[in-house]
Every structure is written in C-alpha cells, then in structure tokens.
C-alpha cells in the first residue's frame, strides 16, 4: 500500500479542507510530520484509518452514531478523501458525515453512503459493500492494521505486550491461517469421502463385468485355434475344387457363346433381302423429297380453300340455326312465365306447423337419451358388483403378506449384528501404527546427519571461543600499551616538587619509560571483531541447543520391531473380523431382499385396493348421477305435451311433417330454378341477336378469299405435274408415298448399318471362340458333380467362419473386460494409497494443530527478523526470543545471556523493541502478498531516546527505506528529528475562533 493524496474536512482540529500530497511528501523515502502538541499531527493518521475502516481507534466510541465527538465545532460536515495505490490498482475512498437538525430542533449526525473507486470505476457505494471490498483487498482488521502498518498513539507497543493467545489469534487473522484449520479439515474429509465413493464405484464396475479371468481367455483361444485350423483346411480344399470348376465354367461359356453367335448369323442372313429393299427405298426417297415444298404449298392452298369453304357453309348453317333458336327461345320464355304462375298457386297450398315439428324432434332426442342413460346405469351396477368381488380377494392376499412380513422382519431383527466400530477401531490402529513406523524410520535416517551437524557446530563453537580469547588478549595488550604511552606522556611534563596527576606524589623517583607507539584503529578493529564473534557465538549456541533437543527427541523414539510385531497381530485380528462381517452382510442382504419384496407387494396391493375403492366410489357416484339424469329426462319429455310419448308415434308424425316441409322446399327450389332459367333465356335471346349480325359480315369476307385461293392452286398444280414426269413419278400420290419421315429415314439407315456391323462382329467373335475352344469337349456330368460339392463346402465354410468370428468377438470382449478390470484394480490401488495419505493428513489437521504450528512458526520468524535489527541498534546486546507461552523475552548478551521479560525494559528500550517488531511484522505482511505494503507510519516514542540511540534508529530506518523500497513516516514534536529528516510536513495548531489546523509541506 502506498498513499497518494489525503483530503481532510471537519475532522477534530481541521475545520477547513486540508490536502496532503503524499507523492511529494514521500519522494525521498523518509519523511516526518511535525508540530506542537495538540496541533493535529495524529489526526492525519486518524483520517487515513477512518477512510479505510470507518473507525478511529484512538478516539473512544468513534464508530456509527458516536462519531459526533470527532466533528470540528466550526464545521457542519466531516469528510475524508483518501487516494492510495495497492499493487497496480489505484483506490479512492470518500467518507462523509453531515450535521442535520430535526423539526424539533434536535441535532442529528448522519452518515452519507461512502464511495469506493478502483481504477476510476465505482465498485461500491454502500457501507456494507465498501466494508466487504476493503476486507477482500486488505485481509486484516483495523486493529491488526494499527499494530503492524500504521502505529498511532497508544498502539505502538501493543503487539509487544499482547499475551500469547491474543498474539496467536492476531497472527492467524493477519496471515489468513484459518484456511489451514477447520476449512482444510473439511476439505480433507470431503476428499476422503469422495475417494471412498470412487473406490466403491470402481469395485462395483469390476463385479458388473462378470467372469473375465485368464482361464476363460485361454479356453476361448484354444477353441478359436481349433476352428481356425479346420476353416483353413476347408478353404484349401475349396480352392482346388474352384480351380477345376472355373476351367469347366470357362469352357461351358465358350460353347454357349458359339451357339449364340451361330444363331445371330443365321438371323442376319434371313434379313439380307430386306436390307437391299431398304437401300432402294432410300434412293426413291431422295428423289421424291425434292418435290415436298411444292406439294406442301398446293396442299396448304387446297386446305385453306376447303377450310374457308367449310367455314362459309358453317357460318350459313349457324345463321339458320340461330334464327331458329331465337324463335325457340321466345316460345320457351312464354312457357316459363306460365309455369312460374302455376308454382305460386301450389306453394300457397303447402304450409307446415313448425312448432309441432320442433316438439316432435325434441321428444325423439329426449326419449333416445333416456334409453341410453338407462343402459349406462345398468352397466355401472354390473361394474360395481365386480369391483366388490376384487376387493375381497385383494384384502385376503394383503393379510397373508403382512403375516409373512412380520415373520421375516423378526428373523432380520434376531440376526447377529457386527460391531463395525470395533473394525474401524482396528483399521485406525493399523493405519496409525503404519504411519508411526514410517515416521520413526524417516526420523532415524535424519539422526546420523543431525549428530554430524552437532559435531560441526561444536567444532565451530570451540573455534569461535578461541578467536574471542585471541581478540580479548590483543585488546588487553593494546590497552596496556596505550596506558604506558599515556603514562610516558604525563611523565615528560612532571616537575620535581609538583603533584603527579596520577598518584599525587611530589617526588618522581621512577617515571614511566618510553614505549612503542600504539595504533588505536587496531584496537577498534579488534573490538568490532570481538563483537561480531560474540554475536556469532550466540547464534551458534541457539542452533546447538535446537539440534540437541532434536537429537534427544530421536533418542526417545519407540522400538520399530516391537511396533511391527504389534502391527502384524492387529492385521490378523482385523482380517478375521472382516471375514465374519462379510458372512453376516450376506445373510443380512438376503433377509433385506425378502422383506423389501414383501413390502413392495403389500404396498402394491394396498395401492390396488385404494384404487379399486376409489373406482367403486366413482361408480356409485355415477349410478346416483345417472338416476338423477333419468328423472330429468322424463321431466323434459312430459313438458313437451305430446299426444303419445312412444318413439313409433313421434317418428310417424315427424316423418309426415318433414315430408311436407321437404315438398314445400322442393317446390320453392323449383320456382327459383325456373326464375334462373327465365333469366338465362332472356340473356341468350340478346346474345343470339348479336351473333347473327357478326356472322352475316363473316360470310361476305370468306367468299372473296376462296376465289383468290382457287386461281393460285390451279397454277402450282400444272408446274408440279410437268417436273414430276421428268423424274419418273406418274402422280402426286406416288411422290408422297416415297417421302419418308426423318425417323423412318434414320430407321432405314440404322437398320442397314446395324446389319453390316452385326454381321462383321459375329463373324469375328465366332472365329475367336473356335480358337479358344481348341477342339476341347465339355463334361456335363463332372460339371454337376463339382457344383454340388462346392455348394456343400460353401455352406460348411459359412458355418465355420461364423463360429470363428463369434470366438474372436468373444475373445476380444473378454480381453477388453480383463484389461478394463485390471485398469480399475490399478485405479483402486492408487486411490487407496491416496486415501492413506488423506487419513494421515486428517490426523495432522485435527484440533487446529497445524494452524497453531504455522502461527508459532510465523511468530518465531518475526522474532528472528526483529532480533537482527535489535542487535544492530543495541550493538549486539539484546536478542528477542519467544517462550513456550508465545510471549516475547529479551536475552541480554552483556549480562551472561540472561533472559528476562519485556516488561522490565525502560521506555526507550520498549520503543526500540516495539519498532523492530513492527518492522518485522510489516515485512512479513509484504511477503504474504495480500497487502503490498510500501509505507510504514510511527506516531510516538522518539522523545524517550537519547541522541546516540536516536541516530541508530534513524540509521536503521534509512537502511530499510533504501533496501526494501519502503516509505517511512514519523510523527513527532522532537526538534532534533527535524534536522535528520529533510522532507517534512509542518502542522500549525488551530486558533480558536479564527482558523483550524493548517498543513504546510517543507
């Protein structure tokens, strides 16, 4: 997390909006916020916490309705805008509280919906949603935040002083270790159950595949080999017979073709005269075809003349016909009018009483419905009697099955029960022993390497002690020489009778002698080397103690052989219990099946009885309904007031009235038809008059055309006669008889060509066949014998091929099943190995042991990281450790490594230890990766440090800033710090009645 910009309005001493530009403020890495006590320095820190978490932990009752005390008295609004970076994401949060007054004048303080913007997109705009998103990205509470990242007043040493349980809880929350506790146990449990289900499913799949053993596969292979040998022998014999058969078949085909070719040639010889005749006809056709166009012209003229003449005759005839038809139509018009008048008189005599006819029709419908319902009533009564008989039979059967169920259920209850808990206990003990043996064996392998490591550490310790002794002797030697040099310098200035500044004597009989000069830089080098060696010795002792404790644990391990013997005994007992359990389960399954079948029968019979009863109730209800319907029908018939209510009377009277109605409708229809006919006659008279006029005009036109056609036809006929005589034709009919159609000409040419082609083809084929026969003869008896033998062999071949195919299919199926079963068994074995690992894990994660282990490891590492900085600040004096209760202790290297509680530290020492712990915790959060920390804030404690210690703290903070690229902020009123921190923010205290706190960047 890296702050970018902060805007504060109306919070505590800030009445007007003040802006903090963190990009400029943190440009040099280390920065400070300075001002008088009460000027509002810590309020800047409060504003940042308030923007993120909607809380100000420094102020009591600062959440929800109790935020009122944080509002500046001169402001009606409290608003904080905070912009910061988290990794590559830019966050912007705005929180606002407004002062309002009710109708009664009471002051209220209401919160507006906060707004959270990530990368310029609004992602939340309600209190709950913003809180959820902040928790998602930060993963820590406000309390954890103020213990490790932003340390306001009163919170700086809280992590140091937290007791063991609270400290571990805080670490679990910050580092999200709960996922390794209950959640992980649940996941392991679910995974274990899933593995059990998978194993059971795979075992059921193997059972479902049936017998697919190697013995069965070998039996199928033996039978297949026998059948294949038999089949191959048969194929060999068949091939020899087929060879001879094919030779005879080929010869037979030759003789058959020879007969065919001879027949074809004889047929062609018979049609030779016809071919010559066809050739002559073609020659005549060519000569006659040259007159075709002239003949067609003459014919067309004659046809036109005849056609026109016919049309003229037709027109005249039509004219006469139309005149006659006109007279007929006029006569018919008069007749139709007279007939319509007669029909009108007849309609007046035919009238029907429609009310009576309607009643008769209803009466017929009601009486027929009555008879039908009486029939349905009788059928329902018969069905009811049948259902009652079925119910008696089913009740007896139900009683019998219930007695049988009672007997079988008693047998099931009396069946011996297996103690599954005992089996589970044995299985768990076996697994625990196996795991324990594996664990001990793995630990014993580490024992030898651990002993070597202890030996190396001892050697290193002896070497380090020797080096420390050498440094001490060198330091003593140089110090002694330095004293002698100083004494010589003093002795040079001694005057007889004056007091010696060392011993006070006025006499100086033995003054100090001159010695070699001493290099004080060498003394400082040996002192630093001694300090480094002492630090290294502390680390060596710590590591040696740890390795010794580990070795003691390994020496106290149980005997492996004893555990293996115990494991073998328990496995034997477990197998015996499982065999017994299997027998009991088979018996239990058999009884369960019987009971289940009886229950199903009872259930189905009960269901059938219920259905029968329901049907019986429906039928009885139907009978009652039918009786009511019959009464209603009788009432309807009575309401019609018929003379008689018999079907026969109603039919007779209804038929009479319907016939009268039908006759009336027929006469009426006849009248309408006559009216239509009269209209048609009048229309036809008008049409005929128009047609007569048109035909008269057409007759005159046709007579003129015929005279012209007659003259043209006589001229062309004379020309045809003259030209035809020159080419040997005596008449037009003879010419036309020799003009053939294209199809006929094509037919004659094709006939001639086919004859010549076929004659040549069959002659050549005959010669070729005679050459192939080569004077051989065809043995018909041998042909029939071979055909019969091949037919029998083919049938036998089909049967053998079918058997071989079936054996191959069965072999392939069984081998596939065997392969699948083998794969399933391998999967089951792998799943069981995984299940064993899961059970070991399940035991490891019981009771939050792993969470506590991880939290302790985190705490140890934080203490280790804090100790490195603490040693540097205190020049190797203090080392931070964690006791068995997870409380921090201080090891004083300058006091024989004496260990004491942190509560014994002075104020300055407490500040230093709290600082290094907070820095270590922040580094761990950085490594955790959920909150990428890029800054660290301190708000107290620097006033308790002397100048030397303050310099070392600043030096450490600078080193952190440089190495870890972290922005570090300090809030203080200590003037000496201003000189050491070049980039700072000055906060001016508020002036009552004039202005609030003001911020200035320097």
Short mmCIF file of N, CA, C and O in Angstrom, two decimals, residues 313-417:
data_model
loop_
_atom_site.label_atom_id
_atom_site.label_comp_id
_atom_site.label_asym_id
_atom_site.label_seq_id
_atom_site.Cartn_x
_atom_site.Cartn_y
_atom_site.Cartn_z
N UNK A 313 -69.84 -22.51 -95.16
CA UNK A 313 -71.03 -23.37 -95.00
C UNK A 313 -71.48 -23.37 -93.54
O UNK A 313 -72.68 -23.28 -93.23
N UNK A 314 -70.49 -23.47 -92.65
CA UNK A 314 -70.80 -23.49 -91.21
C UNK A 314 -71.46 -22.19 -90.78
O UNK A 314 -72.42 -22.19 -89.99
N UNK A 315 -70.94 -21.08 -91.32
CA UNK A 315 -71.50 -19.78 -90.93
C UNK A 315 -72.94 -19.66 -91.38
O UNK A 315 -73.81 -19.18 -90.64
N UNK A 316 -73.21 -20.12 -92.61
CA UNK A 316 -74.58 -20.05 -93.11
C UNK A 316 -75.50 -20.96 -92.29
O UNK A 316 -76.63 -20.60 -91.95
N UNK A 317 -74.97 -22.16 -92.02
CA UNK A 317 -75.77 -23.09 -91.21
C UNK A 317 -76.02 -22.50 -89.82
O UNK A 317 -77.13 -22.59 -89.28
N UNK A 318 -74.95 -21.91 -89.25
CA UNK A 318 -75.08 -21.31 -87.92
C UNK A 318 -76.10 -20.19 -87.92
O UNK A 318 -76.89 -20.02 -86.98
N UNK A 319 -76.10 -19.45 -89.04
CA UNK A 319 -77.05 -18.33 -89.16
C UNK A 319 -78.49 -18.85 -89.14
O UNK A 319 -79.35 -18.30 -88.44
N UNK A 320 -78.69 -19.92 -89.91
CA UNK A 320 -80.04 -20.52 -89.92
C UNK A 320 -80.39 -21.07 -88.53
O UNK A 320 -81.53 -20.92 -88.05
N UNK A 321 -79.40 -21.72 -87.95
CA UNK A 321 -79.65 -22.32 -86.61
C UNK A 321 -79.99 -21.25 -85.60
O UNK A 321 -80.88 -21.42 -84.75
N UNK A 322 -79.26 -20.12 -85.65
CA UNK A 322 -79.50 -19.05 -84.69
C UNK A 322 -80.89 -18.44 -84.88
O UNK A 322 -81.57 -18.11 -83.89
N UNK A 323 -81.29 -18.31 -86.10
CA UNK A 323 -82.64 -17.76 -86.35
C UNK A 323 -83.70 -18.69 -85.78
O UNK A 323 -84.68 -18.25 -85.16
N UNK A 324 -83.50 -20.02 -86.03
CA UNK A 324 -84.47 -20.99 -85.49
C UNK A 324 -84.44 -20.98 -83.96
O UNK A 324 -85.47 -21.06 -83.29
N UNK A 325 -83.19 -20.93 -83.39
CA UNK A 325 -83.05 -20.94 -81.91
C UNK A 325 -83.69 -19.72 -81.29
O UNK A 325 -84.26 -19.79 -80.18
N UNK A 326 -83.63 -18.62 -82.02
CA UNK A 326 -84.22 -17.38 -81.50
C UNK A 326 -85.74 -17.54 -81.34
O UNK A 326 -86.31 -17.11 -80.34
N UNK A 327 -86.31 -18.18 -82.36
CA UNK A 327 -87.77 -18.41 -82.28
C UNK A 327 -88.10 -19.35 -81.12
O UNK A 327 -89.07 -19.15 -80.38
N UNK A 328 -87.27 -20.38 -80.97
CA UNK A 328 -87.50 -21.36 -79.87
C UNK A 328 -87.39 -20.69 -78.51
O UNK A 328 -88.18 -20.94 -77.58
N UNK A 329 -86.38 -19.83 -78.35
CA UNK A 329 -86.17 -19.14 -77.06
C UNK A 329 -87.34 -18.26 -76.70
O UNK A 329 -87.76 -18.17 -75.53
N UNK A 330 -87.90 -17.60 -77.71
CA UNK A 330 -89.05 -16.73 -77.43
C UNK A 330 -90.24 -17.55 -76.97
O UNK A 330 -90.98 -17.17 -76.06
N UNK A 331 -90.42 -18.74 -77.63
CA UNK A 331 -91.51 -19.64 -77.22
C UNK A 331 -91.29 -20.12 -75.78
O UNK A 331 -92.21 -20.17 -74.95
N UNK A 332 -90.02 -20.51 -75.48
CA UNK A 332 -89.68 -21.03 -74.14
C UNK A 332 -89.89 -19.97 -73.07
O UNK A 332 -90.30 -20.25 -71.95
N UNK A 333 -89.63 -18.70 -73.40
CA UNK A 333 -89.82 -17.60 -72.45
C UNK A 333 -91.28 -17.52 -72.00
O UNK A 333 -91.59 -17.38 -70.81
N UNK A 334 -92.18 -17.67 -72.99
CA UNK A 334 -93.62 -17.61 -72.66
C UNK A 334 -94.02 -18.79 -71.78
O UNK A 334 -94.78 -18.66 -70.82
N UNK A 335 -93.48 -20.02 -72.09
CA UNK A 335 -93.82 -21.22 -71.32
C UNK A 335 -93.35 -21.09 -69.87
O UNK A 335 -94.04 -21.48 -68.93
N UNK A 336 -92.14 -20.60 -69.66
CA UNK A 336 -91.59 -20.47 -68.29
C UNK A 336 -92.41 -19.50 -67.45
O UNK A 336 -92.65 -19.74 -66.25
N UNK A 337 -92.87 -18.44 -68.01
CA UNK A 337 -93.67 -17.49 -67.25
C UNK A 337 -94.98 -18.11 -66.80
O UNK A 337 -95.43 -17.91 -65.66
N UNK A 338 -95.58 -18.93 -67.70
CA UNK A 338 -96.84 -19.60 -67.34
C UNK A 338 -96.60 -20.62 -66.22
O UNK A 338 -97.38 -20.74 -65.27
N UNK A 339 -95.49 -21.36 -66.27
CA UNK A 339 -95.20 -22.39 -65.26
C UNK A 339 -94.93 -21.77 -63.89
O UNK A 339 -95.33 -22.31 -62.86
N UNK A 340 -94.27 -20.62 -63.83
CA UNK A 340 -93.99 -19.93 -62.56
C UNK A 340 -95.28 -19.52 -61.88
O UNK A 340 -95.44 -19.62 -60.65
N UNK A 341 -96.25 -19.09 -62.69
CA UNK A 341 -97.54 -18.69 -62.10
C UNK A 341 -98.23 -19.89 -61.45
O UNK A 341 -98.83 -19.78 -60.37
N UNK A 342 -98.14 -21.11 -62.09
CA UNK A 342 -98.74 -22.32 -61.51
C UNK A 342 -98.06 -22.69 -60.18
O UNK A 342 -98.73 -23.08 -59.22
N UNK A 343 -96.73 -22.57 -60.09
CA UNK A 343 -95.99 -22.94 -58.87
C UNK A 343 -96.37 -22.05 -57.71
O UNK A 343 -96.47 -22.48 -56.56
N UNK A 344 -96.64 -20.80 -57.99
CA UNK A 344 -97.05 -19.87 -56.93
C UNK A 344 -98.34 -20.32 -56.28
O UNK A 344 -98.51 -20.25 -55.06
N UNK A 345 -99.27 -20.82 -57.12
CA UNK A 345 -100.55 -21.34 -56.59
C UNK A 345 -100.28 -22.58 -55.74
O UNK A 345 -100.88 -22.77 -54.67
N UNK A 346 -99.35 -23.45 -56.16
CA UNK A 346 -99.05 -24.69 -55.42
C UNK A 346 -98.40 -24.41 -54.06
O UNK A 346 -98.66 -25.09 -53.08
N UNK A 347 -97.55 -23.39 -53.95
CA UNK A 347 -96.89 -23.04 -52.68
C UNK A 347 -97.88 -22.58 -51.63
O UNK A 347 -97.69 -22.81 -50.43
N UNK A 348 -98.93 -21.91 -52.11
CA UNK A 348 -99.92 -21.44 -51.14
C UNK A 348 -100.62 -22.61 -50.45
O UNK A 348 -101.06 -22.51 -49.29
N UNK A 349 -100.71 -23.77 -51.15
CA UNK A 349 -101.40 -24.95 -50.57
C UNK A 349 -100.49 -25.74 -49.63
O UNK A 349 -101.00 -26.58 -48.87
N UNK A 350 -99.12 -25.56 -49.68
CA UNK A 350 -98.18 -26.35 -48.85
C UNK A 350 -97.65 -25.49 -47.71
O UNK A 350 -96.73 -24.68 -47.89
N UNK A 351 -98.21 -25.66 -46.45
CA UNK A 351 -97.74 -24.93 -45.27
C UNK A 351 -97.58 -25.92 -44.13
O UNK A 351 -98.43 -26.80 -43.95
N UNK A 352 -96.51 -25.75 -43.26
CA UNK A 352 -96.17 -26.71 -42.18
C UNK A 352 -96.25 -26.01 -40.84
O UNK A 352 -95.83 -24.85 -40.71
N UNK A 353 -96.76 -26.75 -39.74
CA UNK A 353 -96.75 -26.25 -38.37
C UNK A 353 -95.36 -26.54 -37.77
O UNK A 353 -95.09 -27.65 -37.30
N UNK A 354 -94.48 -25.52 -37.76
CA UNK A 354 -93.09 -25.73 -37.32
C UNK A 354 -92.97 -25.94 -35.81
O UNK A 354 -92.05 -26.60 -35.34
N UNK A 355 -93.86 -25.41 -34.97
CA UNK A 355 -93.81 -25.64 -33.51
C UNK A 355 -94.00 -27.10 -33.19
O UNK A 355 -93.31 -27.69 -32.36
N UNK A 356 -95.01 -27.70 -33.85
CA UNK A 356 -95.27 -29.13 -33.63
C UNK A 356 -94.06 -29.96 -34.07
O UNK A 356 -93.64 -30.89 -33.38
N UNK A 357 -93.50 -29.60 -35.24
CA UNK A 357 -92.35 -30.35 -35.75
C UNK A 357 -91.15 -30.24 -34.79
O UNK A 357 -90.45 -31.22 -34.53
N UNK A 358 -90.93 -29.05 -34.21
CA UNK A 358 -89.82 -28.85 -33.27
C UNK A 358 -89.99 -29.69 -32.01
O UNK A 358 -89.06 -30.30 -31.51
N UNK A 359 -91.23 -29.73 -31.47
CA UNK A 359 -91.51 -30.55 -30.27
C UNK A 359 -91.29 -32.03 -30.55
O UNK A 359 -90.79 -32.78 -29.71
N UNK A 360 -91.71 -32.47 -31.75
CA UNK A 360 -91.53 -33.88 -32.11
C UNK A 360 -90.02 -34.23 -32.18
O UNK A 360 -89.60 -35.29 -31.72
N UNK A 361 -89.24 -33.34 -32.74
CA UNK A 361 -87.79 -33.60 -32.82
C UNK A 361 -87.16 -33.65 -31.44
O UNK A 361 -86.31 -34.49 -31.15
N UNK A 362 -87.53 -32.71 -30.53
CA UNK A 362 -87.01 -32.72 -29.16
C UNK A 362 -87.43 -33.99 -28.43
O UNK A 362 -86.66 -34.60 -27.70
N UNK A 363 -88.72 -34.37 -28.62
CA UNK A 363 -89.21 -35.60 -27.97
C UNK A 363 -88.42 -36.81 -28.40
O UNK A 363 -88.06 -37.66 -27.57
N UNK A 364 -88.09 -36.92 -29.68
CA UNK A 364 -87.29 -38.03 -30.18
C UNK A 364 -85.90 -38.04 -29.54
O UNK A 364 -85.41 -39.08 -29.10
N UNK A 365 -85.28 -36.84 -29.44
CA UNK A 365 -83.94 -36.72 -28.82
C UNK A 365 -83.97 -37.10 -27.34
O UNK A 365 -83.12 -37.86 -26.85
N UNK A 366 -84.98 -36.61 -26.57
CA UNK A 366 -85.07 -36.88 -25.12
C UNK A 366 -85.30 -38.37 -24.85
O UNK A 366 -84.71 -38.94 -23.93
N UNK A 367 -86.21 -38.99 -25.62
CA UNK A 367 -86.54 -40.42 -25.37
C UNK A 367 -85.30 -41.28 -25.67
O UNK A 367 -84.99 -42.20 -24.91
N UNK A 368 -84.57 -40.97 -26.76
CA UNK A 368 -83.36 -41.75 -27.08
C UNK A 368 -82.29 -41.56 -25.99
O UNK A 368 -81.61 -42.51 -25.60
N UNK A 369 -82.11 -40.32 -25.50
CA UNK A 369 -81.16 -40.07 -24.42
C UNK A 369 -81.55 -40.83 -23.16
O UNK A 369 -80.70 -41.36 -22.43
N UNK A 370 -82.88 -40.92 -22.87
CA UNK A 370 -83.37 -41.66 -21.69
C UNK A 370 -82.99 -43.13 -21.78
O UNK A 370 -82.49 -43.72 -20.82
N UNK A 371 -83.21 -43.73 -22.95
CA UNK A 371 -82.88 -45.16 -23.12
C UNK A 371 -81.38 -45.40 -22.96
O UNK A 371 -80.96 -46.39 -22.34
N UNK A 372 -80.56 -44.45 -23.51
CA UNK A 372 -79.09 -44.60 -23.40
C UNK A 372 -78.63 -44.52 -21.94
O UNK A 372 -77.80 -45.31 -21.50
N UNK A 373 -79.18 -43.58 -21.19
CA UNK A 373 -78.78 -43.42 -19.78
C UNK A 373 -79.23 -44.60 -18.92
O UNK A 373 -78.56 -44.98 -17.97
N UNK A 374 -80.40 -45.18 -19.23
CA UNK A 374 -80.85 -46.38 -18.51
C UNK A 374 -79.88 -47.54 -18.77
O UNK A 374 -79.57 -48.32 -17.86
N UNK A 375 -79.37 -47.63 -20.02
CA UNK A 375 -78.39 -48.67 -20.36
C UNK A 375 -77.08 -48.47 -19.58
O UNK A 375 -76.49 -49.40 -19.04
N UNK A 376 -76.58 -47.18 -19.53
CA UNK A 376 -75.35 -46.87 -18.77
C UNK A 376 -75.51 -47.19 -17.30
O UNK A 376 -74.58 -47.66 -16.64
N UNK A 377 -76.71 -46.94 -16.75
CA UNK A 377 -76.97 -47.22 -15.33
C UNK A 377 -76.81 -48.70 -15.04
O UNK A 377 -76.18 -49.10 -14.06
N UNK A 378 -77.33 -49.53 -15.92
CA UNK A 378 -77.24 -50.98 -15.72
C UNK A 378 -75.76 -51.44 -15.80
O UNK A 378 -75.32 -52.27 -15.00
N UNK A 379 -74.99 -50.87 -16.74
CA UNK A 379 -73.55 -51.23 -16.86
C UNK A 379 -72.77 -50.83 -15.61
O UNK A 379 -71.92 -51.57 -15.14
N UNK A 380 -73.09 -49.66 -15.03
CA UNK A 380 -72.42 -49.20 -13.81
C UNK A 380 -72.72 -50.12 -12.64
O UNK A 380 -71.85 -50.43 -11.82
N UNK A 381 -73.95 -50.59 -12.54
CA UNK A 381 -74.34 -51.51 -11.44
C UNK A 381 -73.54 -52.80 -11.57
O UNK A 381 -73.03 -53.34 -10.58
N UNK A 382 -73.41 -53.32 -12.80
CA UNK A 382 -72.63 -54.56 -13.02
C UNK A 382 -71.15 -54.35 -12.64
O UNK A 382 -70.54 -55.21 -12.02
N UNK A 383 -70.55 -53.19 -13.04
CA UNK A 383 -69.14 -52.89 -12.69
C UNK A 383 -68.95 -52.81 -11.19
O UNK A 383 -67.95 -53.27 -10.64
N UNK A 384 -69.89 -52.23 -10.47
CA UNK A 384 -69.82 -52.09 -9.01
C UNK A 384 -69.75 -53.45 -8.35
O UNK A 384 -68.96 -53.69 -7.43
N UNK A 385 -70.59 -54.38 -8.82
CA UNK A 385 -70.59 -55.75 -8.24
C UNK A 385 -69.24 -56.44 -8.47
O UNK A 385 -68.71 -57.11 -7.59
N UNK A 386 -68.65 -56.24 -9.69
CA UNK A 386 -67.36 -56.85 -9.99
C UNK A 386 -66.24 -56.29 -9.12
O UNK A 386 -65.38 -57.04 -8.64
N UNK A 387 -66.22 -54.99 -8.87
CA UNK A 387 -65.18 -54.36 -8.03
C UNK A 387 -65.26 -54.84 -6.60
O UNK A 387 -64.24 -55.02 -5.93
N UNK A 388 -66.44 -55.05 -6.07
CA UNK A 388 -66.59 -55.53 -4.68
C UNK A 388 -65.99 -56.93 -4.53
O UNK A 388 -65.35 -57.23 -3.51
N UNK A 389 -66.16 -57.79 -5.56
CA UNK A 389 -65.56 -59.13 -5.51
C UNK A 389 -64.02 -59.03 -5.54
O UNK A 389 -63.33 -59.75 -4.80
N UNK A 390 -63.47 -58.12 -6.39
CA UNK A 390 -62.00 -57.93 -6.46
C UNK A 390 -61.44 -57.44 -5.13
O UNK A 390 -60.36 -57.85 -4.70
N UNK A 391 -62.15 -56.53 -4.45
CA UNK A 391 -61.69 -56.00 -3.15
C UNK A 391 -61.59 -57.09 -2.11
O UNK A 391 -60.65 -57.14 -1.32
N UNK A 392 -62.53 -58.02 -2.07
CA UNK A 392 -62.47 -59.13 -1.10
C UNK A 392 -61.23 -59.98 -1.34
O UNK A 392 -60.51 -60.35 -0.40
N UNK A 393 -60.94 -60.27 -2.63
CA UNK A 393 -59.78 -61.11 -2.96
C UNK A 393 -58.47 -60.43 -2.57
O UNK A 393 -57.58 -61.04 -1.97
N UNK A 394 -58.33 -59.11 -2.87
CA UNK A 394 -57.11 -58.37 -2.54
C UNK A 394 -56.91 -58.24 -1.05
O UNK A 394 -55.79 -58.28 -0.54
N UNK A 395 -57.96 -58.07 -0.29
CA UNK A 395 -57.86 -57.95 1.19
C UNK A 395 -57.30 -59.21 1.80
O UNK A 395 -56.47 -59.17 2.71
N UNK A 396 -57.74 -60.37 1.28
CA UNK A 396 -57.21 -61.65 1.79
C UNK A 396 -55.71 -61.78 1.50
O UNK A 396 -54.93 -62.19 2.36
N UNK A 397 -55.32 -61.41 0.27
CA UNK A 397 -53.91 -61.50 -0.11
C UNK A 397 -53.05 -60.56 0.72
O UNK A 397 -51.94 -60.88 1.12
N UNK A 398 -53.55 -59.35 1.02
CA UNK A 398 -52.83 -58.36 1.82
C UNK A 398 -52.58 -58.88 3.23
O UNK A 398 -51.49 -58.74 3.79
N UNK A 399 -53.58 -59.52 3.81
CA UNK A 399 -53.46 -60.06 5.17
C UNK A 399 -52.38 -61.14 5.22
O UNK A 399 -51.55 -61.17 6.13
N UNK A 400 -52.36 -62.01 4.20
CA UNK A 400 -51.37 -63.09 4.13
C UNK A 400 -49.95 -62.54 4.04
O UNK A 400 -49.04 -62.99 4.73
N UNK A 401 -49.74 -61.49 3.18
CA UNK A 401 -48.40 -60.90 3.01
C UNK A 401 -47.92 -60.19 4.27
O UNK A 401 -46.74 -60.19 4.60
N UNK A 402 -48.84 -59.56 4.99
CA UNK A 402 -48.46 -58.88 6.25
C UNK A 402 -47.95 -59.88 7.29
O UNK A 402 -47.01 -59.61 8.03
N UNK A 403 -48.60 -61.05 7.35
CA UNK A 403 -48.13 -62.10 8.29
C UNK A 403 -46.72 -62.57 7.90
O UNK A 403 -45.86 -62.75 8.77
N UNK A 404 -46.48 -62.78 6.59
CA UNK A 404 -45.14 -63.20 6.13
C UNK A 404 -44.09 -62.13 6.42
O UNK A 404 -42.97 -62.42 6.82
N UNK A 405 -44.47 -60.86 6.25
CA UNK A 405 -43.55 -59.75 6.51
C UNK A 405 -43.17 -59.71 7.99
O UNK A 405 -42.01 -59.48 8.35
N UNK A 406 -44.13 -59.96 8.85
CA UNK A 406 -43.87 -59.95 10.30
C UNK A 406 -42.84 -61.01 10.66
O UNK A 406 -41.91 -60.79 11.44
N UNK A 407 -42.99 -62.21 10.02
CA UNK A 407 -42.07 -63.33 10.30
C UNK A 407 -40.65 -62.99 9.84
O UNK A 407 -39.68 -63.18 10.59
N UNK A 408 -40.52 -62.50 8.59
CA UNK A 408 -39.19 -62.20 8.04
C UNK A 408 -38.52 -61.03 8.79
O UNK A 408 -37.32 -61.02 8.99
N UNK A 409 -39.33 -60.05 9.19
CA UNK A 409 -38.78 -58.91 9.94
C UNK A 409 -38.23 -59.37 11.28
O UNK A 409 -37.19 -58.89 11.75
N UNK A 410 -38.91 -60.32 11.92
CA UNK A 410 -38.44 -60.87 13.20
C UNK A 410 -37.12 -61.59 13.00
O UNK A 410 -36.21 -61.47 13.82
N UNK A 411 -37.00 -62.34 11.89
CA UNK A 411 -35.74 -63.04 11.59
C UNK A 411 -34.60 -62.04 11.39
O UNK A 411 -33.47 -62.26 11.81
N UNK A 412 -34.92 -60.92 10.72
CA UNK A 412 -33.91 -59.88 10.46
C UNK A 412 -33.44 -59.21 11.76
O UNK A 412 -32.27 -58.96 11.96
N UNK A 413 -34.41 -58.95 12.65
CA UNK A 413 -34.07 -58.31 13.93
C UNK A 413 -33.23 -59.22 14.80
O UNK A 413 -32.36 -58.77 15.56
N UNK A 414 -33.49 -60.55 14.72
CA UNK A 414 -32.75 -61.53 15.56
C UNK A 414 -31.38 -61.88 14.98
O UNK A 414 -30.62 -62.61 15.60
N UNK A 415 -31.07 -61.36 13.75
CA UNK A 415 -29.78 -61.64 13.13
C UNK A 415 -28.65 -60.99 13.94
O UNK A 415 -28.77 -59.88 14.43
N UNK A 416 -27.53 -61.74 14.09
CA UNK A 416 -26.39 -61.23 14.86
C UNK A 416 -25.81 -59.97 14.22
O UNK A 416 -25.63 -59.91 13.01
N UNK A 417 -25.57 -58.93 14.99
CA UNK A 417 -25.05 -57.66 14.48
C UNK A 417 -23.53 -57.59 14.65
O UNK A 417 -23.01 -58.05 15.67
#
